[in-house]
XYZ file of C-alpha atoms in Angstrom:
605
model
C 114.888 35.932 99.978
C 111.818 34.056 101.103
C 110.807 36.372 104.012
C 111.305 39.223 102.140
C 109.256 38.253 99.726
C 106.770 37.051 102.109
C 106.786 39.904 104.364
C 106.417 41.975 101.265
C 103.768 40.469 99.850
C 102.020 40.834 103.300
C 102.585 44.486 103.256
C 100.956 45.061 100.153
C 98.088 42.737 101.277
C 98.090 45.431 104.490
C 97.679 48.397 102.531
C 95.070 47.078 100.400
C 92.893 46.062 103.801
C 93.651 49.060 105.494
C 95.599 52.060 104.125
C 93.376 55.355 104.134
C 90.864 55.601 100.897
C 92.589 58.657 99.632
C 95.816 57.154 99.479
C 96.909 57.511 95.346
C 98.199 53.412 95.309
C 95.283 52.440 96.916
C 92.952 54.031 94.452
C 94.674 53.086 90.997
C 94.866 49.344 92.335
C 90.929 49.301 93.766
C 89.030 52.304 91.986
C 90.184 50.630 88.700
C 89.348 47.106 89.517
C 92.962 45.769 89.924
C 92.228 44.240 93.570
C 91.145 41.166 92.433
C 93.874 40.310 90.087
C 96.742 41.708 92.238
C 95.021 39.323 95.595
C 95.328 36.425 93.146
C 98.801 37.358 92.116
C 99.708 38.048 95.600
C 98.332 35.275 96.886
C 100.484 32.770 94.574
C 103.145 34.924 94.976
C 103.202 34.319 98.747
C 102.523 30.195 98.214
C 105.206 30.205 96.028
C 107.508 31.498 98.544
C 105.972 29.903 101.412
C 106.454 26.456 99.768
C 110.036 26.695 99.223
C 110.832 26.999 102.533
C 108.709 24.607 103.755
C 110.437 22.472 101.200
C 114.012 23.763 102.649
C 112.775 23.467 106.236
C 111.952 19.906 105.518
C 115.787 19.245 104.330
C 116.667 20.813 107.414
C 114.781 18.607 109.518
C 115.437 15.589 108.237
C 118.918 16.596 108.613
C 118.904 17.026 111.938
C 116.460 13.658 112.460
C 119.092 12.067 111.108
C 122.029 13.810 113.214
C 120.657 13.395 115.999
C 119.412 10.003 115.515
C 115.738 10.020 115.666
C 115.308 8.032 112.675
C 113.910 4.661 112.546
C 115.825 1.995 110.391
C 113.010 1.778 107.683
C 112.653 5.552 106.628
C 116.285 5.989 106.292
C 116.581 6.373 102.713
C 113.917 8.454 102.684
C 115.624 10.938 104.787
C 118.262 10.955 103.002
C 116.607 11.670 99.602
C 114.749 14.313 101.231
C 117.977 16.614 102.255
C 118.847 16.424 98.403
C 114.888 17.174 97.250
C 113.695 20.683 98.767
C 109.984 19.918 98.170
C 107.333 21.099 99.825
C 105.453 17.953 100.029
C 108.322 16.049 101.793
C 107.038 17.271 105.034
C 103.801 15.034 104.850
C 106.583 12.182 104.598
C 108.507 13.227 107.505
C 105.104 13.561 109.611
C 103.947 10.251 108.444
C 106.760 8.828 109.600
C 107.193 10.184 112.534
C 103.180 9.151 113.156
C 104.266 5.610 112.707
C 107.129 5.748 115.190
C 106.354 8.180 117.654
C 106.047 6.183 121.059
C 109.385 5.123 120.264
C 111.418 8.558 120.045
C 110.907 9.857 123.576
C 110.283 13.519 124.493
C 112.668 14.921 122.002
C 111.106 13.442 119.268
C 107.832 14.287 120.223
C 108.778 18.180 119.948
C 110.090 17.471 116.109
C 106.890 16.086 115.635
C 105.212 18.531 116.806
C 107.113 21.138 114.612
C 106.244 18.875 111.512
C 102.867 19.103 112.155
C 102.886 22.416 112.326
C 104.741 22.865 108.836
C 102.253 20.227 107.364
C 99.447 22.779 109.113
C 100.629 25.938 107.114
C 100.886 23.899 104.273
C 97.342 22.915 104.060
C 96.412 26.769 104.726
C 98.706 28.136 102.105
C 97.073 26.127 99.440
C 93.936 28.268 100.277
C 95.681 31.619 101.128
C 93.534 33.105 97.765
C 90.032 31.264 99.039
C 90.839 33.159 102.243
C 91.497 36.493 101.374
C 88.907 36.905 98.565
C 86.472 36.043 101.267
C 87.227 39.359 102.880
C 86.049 40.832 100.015
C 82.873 42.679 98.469
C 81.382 45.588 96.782
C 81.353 49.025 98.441
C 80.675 52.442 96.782
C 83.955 54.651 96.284
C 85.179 57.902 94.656
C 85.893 57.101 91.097
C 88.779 58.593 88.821
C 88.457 62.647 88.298
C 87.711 63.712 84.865
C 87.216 67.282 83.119
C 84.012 67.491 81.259
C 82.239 70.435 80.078
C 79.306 71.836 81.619
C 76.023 74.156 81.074
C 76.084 76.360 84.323
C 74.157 78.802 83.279
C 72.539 81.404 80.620
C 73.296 84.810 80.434
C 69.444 85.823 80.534
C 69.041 85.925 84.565
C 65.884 84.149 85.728
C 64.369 83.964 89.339
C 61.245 82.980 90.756
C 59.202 85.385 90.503
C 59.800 85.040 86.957
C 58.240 81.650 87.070
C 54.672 82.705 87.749
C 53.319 79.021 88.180
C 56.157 78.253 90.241
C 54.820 78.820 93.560
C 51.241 77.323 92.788
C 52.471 73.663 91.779
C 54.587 70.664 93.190
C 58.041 70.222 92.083
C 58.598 66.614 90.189
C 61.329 66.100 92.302
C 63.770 67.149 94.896
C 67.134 67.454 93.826
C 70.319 67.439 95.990
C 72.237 70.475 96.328
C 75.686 71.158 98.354
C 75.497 73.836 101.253
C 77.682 76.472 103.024
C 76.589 78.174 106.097
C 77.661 79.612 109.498
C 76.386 79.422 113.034
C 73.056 81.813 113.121
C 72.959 85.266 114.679
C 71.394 84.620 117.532
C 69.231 87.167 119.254
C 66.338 87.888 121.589
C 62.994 88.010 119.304
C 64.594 86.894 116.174
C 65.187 83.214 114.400
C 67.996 83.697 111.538
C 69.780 81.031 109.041
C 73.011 82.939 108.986
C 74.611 82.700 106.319
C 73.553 79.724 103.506
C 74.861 79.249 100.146
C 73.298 76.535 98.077
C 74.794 74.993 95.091
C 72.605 73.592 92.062
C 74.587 71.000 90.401
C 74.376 71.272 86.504
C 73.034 67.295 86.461
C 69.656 66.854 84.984
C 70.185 63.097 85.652
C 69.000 62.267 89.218
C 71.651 59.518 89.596
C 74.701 61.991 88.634
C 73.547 64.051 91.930
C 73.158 61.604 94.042
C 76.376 59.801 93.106
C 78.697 62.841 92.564
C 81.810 62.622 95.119
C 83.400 65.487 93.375
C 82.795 68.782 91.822
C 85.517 71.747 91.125
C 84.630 74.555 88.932
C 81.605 76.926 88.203
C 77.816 76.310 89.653
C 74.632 78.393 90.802
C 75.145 79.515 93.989
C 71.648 81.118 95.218
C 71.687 83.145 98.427
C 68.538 81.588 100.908
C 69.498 83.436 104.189
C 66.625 83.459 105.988
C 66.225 86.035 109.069
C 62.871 86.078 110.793
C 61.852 88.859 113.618
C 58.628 89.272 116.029
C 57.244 92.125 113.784
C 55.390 95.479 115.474
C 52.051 95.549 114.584
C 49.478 98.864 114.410
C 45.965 99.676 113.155
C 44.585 95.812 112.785
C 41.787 94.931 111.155
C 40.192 91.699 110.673
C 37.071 90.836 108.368
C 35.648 87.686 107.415
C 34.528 88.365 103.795
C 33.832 84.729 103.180
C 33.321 81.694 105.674
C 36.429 80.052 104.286
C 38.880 82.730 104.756
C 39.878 86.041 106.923
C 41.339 89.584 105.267
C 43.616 91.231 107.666
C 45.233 94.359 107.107
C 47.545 96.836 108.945
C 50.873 98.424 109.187
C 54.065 96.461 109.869
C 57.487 97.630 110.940
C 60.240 95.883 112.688
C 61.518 95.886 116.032
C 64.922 94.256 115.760
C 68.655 95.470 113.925
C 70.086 92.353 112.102
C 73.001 91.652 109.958
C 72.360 92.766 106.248
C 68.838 93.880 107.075
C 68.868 97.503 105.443
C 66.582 100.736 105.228
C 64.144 99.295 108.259
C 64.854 102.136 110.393
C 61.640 103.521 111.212
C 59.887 102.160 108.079
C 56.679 101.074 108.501
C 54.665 99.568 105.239
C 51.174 98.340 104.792
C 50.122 94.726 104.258
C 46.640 92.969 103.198
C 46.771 89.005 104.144
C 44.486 86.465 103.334
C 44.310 83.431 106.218
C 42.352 80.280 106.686
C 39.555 80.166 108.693
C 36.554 77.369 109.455
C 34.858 76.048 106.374
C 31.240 76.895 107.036
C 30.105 73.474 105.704
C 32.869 71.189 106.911
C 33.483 72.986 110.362
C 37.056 72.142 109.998
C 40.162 74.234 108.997
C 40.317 74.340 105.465
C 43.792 72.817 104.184
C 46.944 74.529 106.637
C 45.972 76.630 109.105
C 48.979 78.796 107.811
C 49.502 82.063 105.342
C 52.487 83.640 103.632
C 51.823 87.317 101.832
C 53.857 90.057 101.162
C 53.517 93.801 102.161
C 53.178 96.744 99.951
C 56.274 98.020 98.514
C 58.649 97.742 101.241
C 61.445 99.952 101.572
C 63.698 98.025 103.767
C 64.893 94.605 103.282
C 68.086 91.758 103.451
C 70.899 92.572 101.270
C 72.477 89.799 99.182
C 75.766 88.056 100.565
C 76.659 88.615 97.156
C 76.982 92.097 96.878
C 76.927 93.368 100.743
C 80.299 95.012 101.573
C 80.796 95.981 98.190
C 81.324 99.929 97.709
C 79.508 100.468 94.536
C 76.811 98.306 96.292
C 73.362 101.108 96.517
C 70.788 98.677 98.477
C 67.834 99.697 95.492
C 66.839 96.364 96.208
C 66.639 94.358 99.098
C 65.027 91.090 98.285
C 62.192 90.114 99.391
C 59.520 90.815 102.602
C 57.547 87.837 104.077
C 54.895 88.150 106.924
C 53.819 84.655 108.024
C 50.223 83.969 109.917
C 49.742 80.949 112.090
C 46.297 79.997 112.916
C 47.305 79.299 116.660
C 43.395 78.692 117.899
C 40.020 78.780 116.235
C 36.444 79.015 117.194
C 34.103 76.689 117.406
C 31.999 77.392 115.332
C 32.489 79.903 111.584
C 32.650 83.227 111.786
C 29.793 85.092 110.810
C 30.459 86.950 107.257
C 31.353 90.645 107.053
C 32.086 90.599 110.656
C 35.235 93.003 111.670
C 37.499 92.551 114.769
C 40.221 93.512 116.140
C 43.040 91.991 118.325
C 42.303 92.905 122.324
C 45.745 91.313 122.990
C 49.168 91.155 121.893
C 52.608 88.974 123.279
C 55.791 88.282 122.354
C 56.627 84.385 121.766
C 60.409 84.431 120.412
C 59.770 85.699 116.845
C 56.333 85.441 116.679
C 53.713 88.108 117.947
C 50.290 86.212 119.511
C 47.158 88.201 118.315
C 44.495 87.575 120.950
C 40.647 88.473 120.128
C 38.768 89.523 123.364
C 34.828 88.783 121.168
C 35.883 86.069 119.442
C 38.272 82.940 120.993
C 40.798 83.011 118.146
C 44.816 83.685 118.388
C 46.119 84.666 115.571
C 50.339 84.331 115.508
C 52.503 86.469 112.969
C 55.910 86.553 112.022
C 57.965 88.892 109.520
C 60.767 87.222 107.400
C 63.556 88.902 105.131
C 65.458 87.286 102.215
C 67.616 88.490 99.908
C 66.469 86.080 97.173
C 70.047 86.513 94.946
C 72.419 84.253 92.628
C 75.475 84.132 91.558
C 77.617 81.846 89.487
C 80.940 81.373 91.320
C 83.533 78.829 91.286
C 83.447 76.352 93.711
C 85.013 72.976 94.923
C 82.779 70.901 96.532
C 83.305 66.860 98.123
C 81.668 64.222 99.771
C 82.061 61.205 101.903
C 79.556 59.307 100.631
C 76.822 59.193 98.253
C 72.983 60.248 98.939
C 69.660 59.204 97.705
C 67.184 62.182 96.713
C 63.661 61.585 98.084
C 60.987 62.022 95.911
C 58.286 62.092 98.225
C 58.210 61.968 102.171
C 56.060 59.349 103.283
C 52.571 59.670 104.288
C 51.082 58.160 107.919
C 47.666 57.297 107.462
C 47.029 56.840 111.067
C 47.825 60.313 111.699
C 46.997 61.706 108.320
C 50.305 63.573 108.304
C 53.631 63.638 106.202
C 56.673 61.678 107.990
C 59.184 64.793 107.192
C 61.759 63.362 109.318
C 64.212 62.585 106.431
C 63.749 66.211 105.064
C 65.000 67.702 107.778
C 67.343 66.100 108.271
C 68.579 66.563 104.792
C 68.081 69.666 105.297
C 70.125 70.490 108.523
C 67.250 70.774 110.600
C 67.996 67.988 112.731
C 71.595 67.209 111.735
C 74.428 67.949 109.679
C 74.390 65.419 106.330
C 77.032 64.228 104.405
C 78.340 66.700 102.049
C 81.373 69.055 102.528
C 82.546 71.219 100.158
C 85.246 73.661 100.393
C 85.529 77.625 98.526
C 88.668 79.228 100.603
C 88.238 77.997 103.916
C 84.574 77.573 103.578
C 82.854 74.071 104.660
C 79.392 72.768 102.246
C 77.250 70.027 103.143
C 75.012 68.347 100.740
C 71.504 67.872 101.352
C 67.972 67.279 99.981
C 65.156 69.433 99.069
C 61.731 70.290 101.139
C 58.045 70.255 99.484
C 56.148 73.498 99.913
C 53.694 71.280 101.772
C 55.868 70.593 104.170
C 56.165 74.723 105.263
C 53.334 74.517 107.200
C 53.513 71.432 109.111
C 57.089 72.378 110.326
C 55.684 75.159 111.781
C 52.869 73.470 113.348
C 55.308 70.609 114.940
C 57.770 72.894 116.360
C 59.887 73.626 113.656
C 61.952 77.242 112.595
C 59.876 79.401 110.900
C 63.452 80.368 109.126
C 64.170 76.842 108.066
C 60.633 76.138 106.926
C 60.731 79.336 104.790
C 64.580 78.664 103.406
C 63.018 75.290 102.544
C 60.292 76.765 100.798
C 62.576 79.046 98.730
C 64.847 76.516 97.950
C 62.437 74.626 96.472
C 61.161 77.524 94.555
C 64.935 78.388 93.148
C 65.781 74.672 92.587
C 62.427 74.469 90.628
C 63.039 77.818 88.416
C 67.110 76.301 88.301
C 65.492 73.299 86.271
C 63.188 74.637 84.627
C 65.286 77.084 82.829
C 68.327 73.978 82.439
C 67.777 72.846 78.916
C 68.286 76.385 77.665
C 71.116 76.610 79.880
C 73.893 78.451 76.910
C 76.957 78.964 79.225
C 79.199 76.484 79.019
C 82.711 76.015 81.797
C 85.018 73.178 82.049
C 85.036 71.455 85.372
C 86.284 68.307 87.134
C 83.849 65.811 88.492
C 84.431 62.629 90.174
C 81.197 59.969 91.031
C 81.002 57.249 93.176
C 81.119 54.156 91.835
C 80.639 50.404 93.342
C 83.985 48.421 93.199
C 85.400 45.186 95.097
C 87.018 46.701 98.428
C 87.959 44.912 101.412
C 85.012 44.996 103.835
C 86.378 42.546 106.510
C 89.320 41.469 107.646
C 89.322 37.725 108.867
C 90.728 36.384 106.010
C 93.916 38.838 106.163
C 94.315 38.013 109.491
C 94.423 34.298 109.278
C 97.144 34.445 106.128
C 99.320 37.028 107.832
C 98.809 34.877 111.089
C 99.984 32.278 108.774
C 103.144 34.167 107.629
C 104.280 34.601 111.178
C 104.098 30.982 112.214
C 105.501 29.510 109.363
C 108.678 32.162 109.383
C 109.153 31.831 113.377
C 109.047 28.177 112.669
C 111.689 28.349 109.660
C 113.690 30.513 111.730
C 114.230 27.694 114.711
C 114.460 24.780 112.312
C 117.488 26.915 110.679
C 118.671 27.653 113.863
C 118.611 23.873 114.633
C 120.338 23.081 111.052
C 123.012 25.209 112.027
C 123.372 24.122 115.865
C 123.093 20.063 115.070
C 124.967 19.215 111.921
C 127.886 18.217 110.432
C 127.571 15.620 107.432
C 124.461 17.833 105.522
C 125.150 19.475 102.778
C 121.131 20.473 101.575
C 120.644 19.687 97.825
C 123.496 17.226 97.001
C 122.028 14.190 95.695
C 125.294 12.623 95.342
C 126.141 13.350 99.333
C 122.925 11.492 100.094
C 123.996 8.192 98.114
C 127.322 8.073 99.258
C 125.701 8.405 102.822
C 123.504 5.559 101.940
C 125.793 3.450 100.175
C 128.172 1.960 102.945
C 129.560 -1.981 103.577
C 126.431 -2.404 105.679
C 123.757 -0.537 103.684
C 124.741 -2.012 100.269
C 123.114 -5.568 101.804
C 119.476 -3.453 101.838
C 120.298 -1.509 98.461
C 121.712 -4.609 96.195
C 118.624 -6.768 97.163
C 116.131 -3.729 96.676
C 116.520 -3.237 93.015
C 113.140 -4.834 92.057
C 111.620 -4.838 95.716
C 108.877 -2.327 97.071
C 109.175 -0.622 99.890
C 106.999 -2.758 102.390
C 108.958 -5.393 100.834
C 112.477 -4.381 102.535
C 110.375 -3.249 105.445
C 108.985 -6.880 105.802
C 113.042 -7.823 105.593
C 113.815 -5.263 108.843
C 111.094 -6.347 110.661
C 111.966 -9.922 110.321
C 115.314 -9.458 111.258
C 114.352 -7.386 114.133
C 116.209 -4.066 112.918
C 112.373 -2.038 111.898
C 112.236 -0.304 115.350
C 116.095 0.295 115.438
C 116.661 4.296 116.078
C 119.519 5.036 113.267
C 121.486 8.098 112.524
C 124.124 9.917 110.325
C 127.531 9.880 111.603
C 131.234 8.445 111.386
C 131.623 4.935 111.207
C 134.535 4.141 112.278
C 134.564 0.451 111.168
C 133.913 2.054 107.904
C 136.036 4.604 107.712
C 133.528 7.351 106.492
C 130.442 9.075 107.112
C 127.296 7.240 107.053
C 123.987 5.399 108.348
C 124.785 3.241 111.867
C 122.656 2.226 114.209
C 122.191 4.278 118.043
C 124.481 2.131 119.905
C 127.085 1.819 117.187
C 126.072 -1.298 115.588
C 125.507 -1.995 112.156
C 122.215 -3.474 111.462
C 122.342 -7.087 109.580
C 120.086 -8.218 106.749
C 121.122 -12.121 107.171
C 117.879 -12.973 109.117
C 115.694 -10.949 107.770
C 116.653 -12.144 103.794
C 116.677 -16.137 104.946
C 112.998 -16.144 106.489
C 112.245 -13.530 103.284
C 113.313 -16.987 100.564
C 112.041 -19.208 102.701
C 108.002 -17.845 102.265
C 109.646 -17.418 98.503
């Protein structure tokens, strides 16, 4: 019953240490702050068990010390008590003992020593079996228990950004996290395209609740920011320099490349007016980002939204929205002179972008046209996570280079790598991530980043920015379950496990060979019978030690043996044949006398 419940106990321990962190025991013992009590429960459990049979082992073996006559004369009695006691503690006796006498026992009896230290060894570690396992022990963040809360997702008064007016002309007062699906980009000669992306808003206002939701199942905002950017065709340039601080150009635009969703740009062209940065005339230095986003006139063609593309009563009446992005690529010296007008001597394709070069002047001028459908929706979804995420609020600044460090917002962003969000609509995969600054547009251009990405990030942060903005009006209400991480006591190493169930195995291995030794090497045990073990002790020659020990210690009656010269006399259980019965004589058959021993004893008295 002991090694089941030992084994058991150990099994439990296992699954606490290492069973997966989905696992439904696991999670109502830990995620509810159980582990502690049930390690202290097991843990007692397990020294409970352990101790009895240690204390049974130790009956055991001094039966079969005693059988097999490696006993020495003095610790007789004490043997014999111990078959009838089945306490733990009677193992420190038998070691002690067998300390004292051990150059006397020979070979054999230096291997049941060495099995009695070994029980005395798991003894001393099973008093600390709870010290050891709470060691392995400390606080991690895990998915808490799944509730059903209502939520405002929404109002029924549809709001966007252009709606927003100041939207685009200030910073956002902070970045929230928002869970993403998306599929590998169309990839194409001239063109640099997102693919599909769906970004959730999560209906928390509370910075912590998105940063520490695990789970979310039910309704959300699910903007469309596909982003698909193509080296535009240019025609009928013009460049003037009303001012020293900027340049006016204006032409025609139309596109050269057929991409998913992009509609009615079939040989459309459109007209466009763009204001870019040029050389302040009193700083001689670019003024702020050498980079410009406008819009053309009233284009006919555009992206059509994931959310209604494919749909038959879908009539593309509107498209989104038309970007055309300059990048100051090279600048003069020196400013340009005002009123002056110019126009491009050369033109080249670099991927998506189309390199303006001016033959009078040495400027390059590099332009890009970007589609978007710029749509929402609120859908159900069912979105979870791995682990939690901390929102930036803003990217660090390097002084030395007088730059933003936007290293973390990409890579929140997918730029760099996938982060650590997955959600699932269908058989569709979302990953959580972070939100851009406007700011930060331009300088991912300029470092080498996707003009798609950099304009996504830009219109996320737009959208997120109009999402919270509109919030605390928010009037539609949906029930939906959420689930947060939360920090709880988990196993985070595992010596401590290792050393108790390393523990376990000895001490049942060694059980199992002393009871294999019980069985093997005795006859006259019967374990637990107190009355066997005085009847044992209590023959013709033994009553001479227990009639004068009544009021005598035990280094008193030792004092007798060794004066009598019967203290280093190997003794055993067996049949006496001079007595007629079962008890203690000596290795050679003798009887040990007391007469010697008693006379020098009264004559110090």
């Amino acid at each position: 019953m002991g090694t089941i419940v030992s084994l058991g106990t150990v099994a439990l321990l296992a699954l606490l240490w290492f069973a997966d962190k989905s696992n439904d025991f696991w999670r109502s013992i830990v995620v509810k702050e159980r582990l502690m009590t049930t390690i202290n429960i097991s843990s007692e459990i397990l020294k409970q068990a352990i101790n009895f049979q240690i204390g049974v082992s130790s009956a055991m073996l001094a039966a079969v010390l005693l059988e097999e006559f490696q006993v020495l004369f003095p610790t007789t009695a004490s043997l014999l008590m111990i078959r009838a006691e089945l306490s733990s503690s009677s193992i420190l006796i038998l070691l002690k003992s067998r300390l004292k006498s051990w150059n006397f026992l020979g070979l054999r009896g230096f291997a049941f020593s060495t099995l009695l230290a070994i029980f005395a060894l798991i003894l001393g570690l099973n008093q600390v079996t709870s010290v050891l396992l709470i060691s392995d022990i400390g606080l991690s963040i895990q998915p808490g228990t799944t509730v059903t809360s209502q939520k405002a997702i929404g109002s029924e008064d549809r709001y966007a950004c252009e709606k927003g007016g100041k939207i685009w002309e200030r910073m956002p007062l902070f970045h929230p996290s928002f869970a993403e699906y998306s599929e590998p980009p169309y990839i194409k000669n001239g063109v640099k395209d997102t693919d599909l992306t769906l970004r959730v808003f999560l209906p928390y206002w509370a910075a912590e609740q998105r940063q520490t939701i695990q789970k979310y199942d039910g309704l959300a905002t699910v903007p469309d920011t596909r982003v698909t950017c193509q080296v535009p065709s240019l025609s009928r340039i013009n460049v003037t320099s009303p001012d020293f601080s900027y340049l006016e150009v204006n032409g025609m635009l139309r596109t050269t490349q057929s991409t998913p969703h992009l509609l009615g740009a079939e040989d459309a062209e459109v007209s466009f007016s763009c204001v870019v940065p040029s050389i302040s005339y009193k700083l001689k230095s670019v003024s702020k980002w050498k980079t410009a986003l406008c819009q053309p006139d009233r284009p006919s063609f555009g992206l059509g939204s994931e959310f209604l593309y494919g749909d038959p009563l879908y009539t593309p009446s509107w498209h989104g929205n038309t970007y055309i992005f300059w990048n100051m690529t090279s600048f003069p010296s020196e400013p340009l002179m005002e009123n002056i007008n110019i126009t491009p001597g050369v033109s080249s394709y670099r991927g998506e972008w189309l390199d303006l070069t001016f033959l009078r002047i040495p400027m390059t001028m590099s332009v890009t046209v970007c589609f978007s459908p710029l749509d929402q929706t609120t859908m159900s979804v069912n979105i979870s996570s791995d682990a939690n995420r901390t929102e930036i609020v803003n990217p660090s600044y390097d002084q030395s280079t007088k730059r933003y460090d936007l290293h973390h917002l990409r890579m929140q962003l997918g730029q760099i790598e996938v982060y650590a969000w997955a959600l699932i609509r269908t058989k569709i995969s979302l990953s959580l991530y972070g939100i851009v600054i406007p700011k930060s547009t331009a300088m991912t251009v300029q470092t080498g980043g996707s003009i798609a990405f950099a304009l996504q990030s830009l219109l996320t942060v737009a959208t997120s920015v109009a999402y919270y903005d509109n919030f605390p009006s928010f009037d539609r209400r949906a029930e939906v379950e959420e689930r947060f991480f939360t920090p709880v006591n988990t196993p985070l190493r595992s010596f401590g496990f290792f050393v108790v169930a390393g523990l376990v195995v000895v001490h049942l291995i060694s059980t199992c060979l002393v009871s294999l030794l019980f069985t093997k090497r005795t006859c006259f045990s019967l374990l637990g019978n107190i009355w066997q073990g005085l009847a044992q002790s209590v023959t013709p020659e033994m009553s001479e030690y227990v009639e004068m020990a009544d009021m005598m210690t035990d280094n008193e009656v030792k004092k007798i043996m060794e004066r009598g010269g019967n203290a280093k006399l190997r003794v055993g259980l067996a049949h006496s044949e001079e007595a007629g019965r079962v008890g203690i004589i000596r290795a050679d058959g003798v009887i040990p006398s007391t007469e010697e021993g008693t006379e020098s004893l009264d004559a110090e008295a």
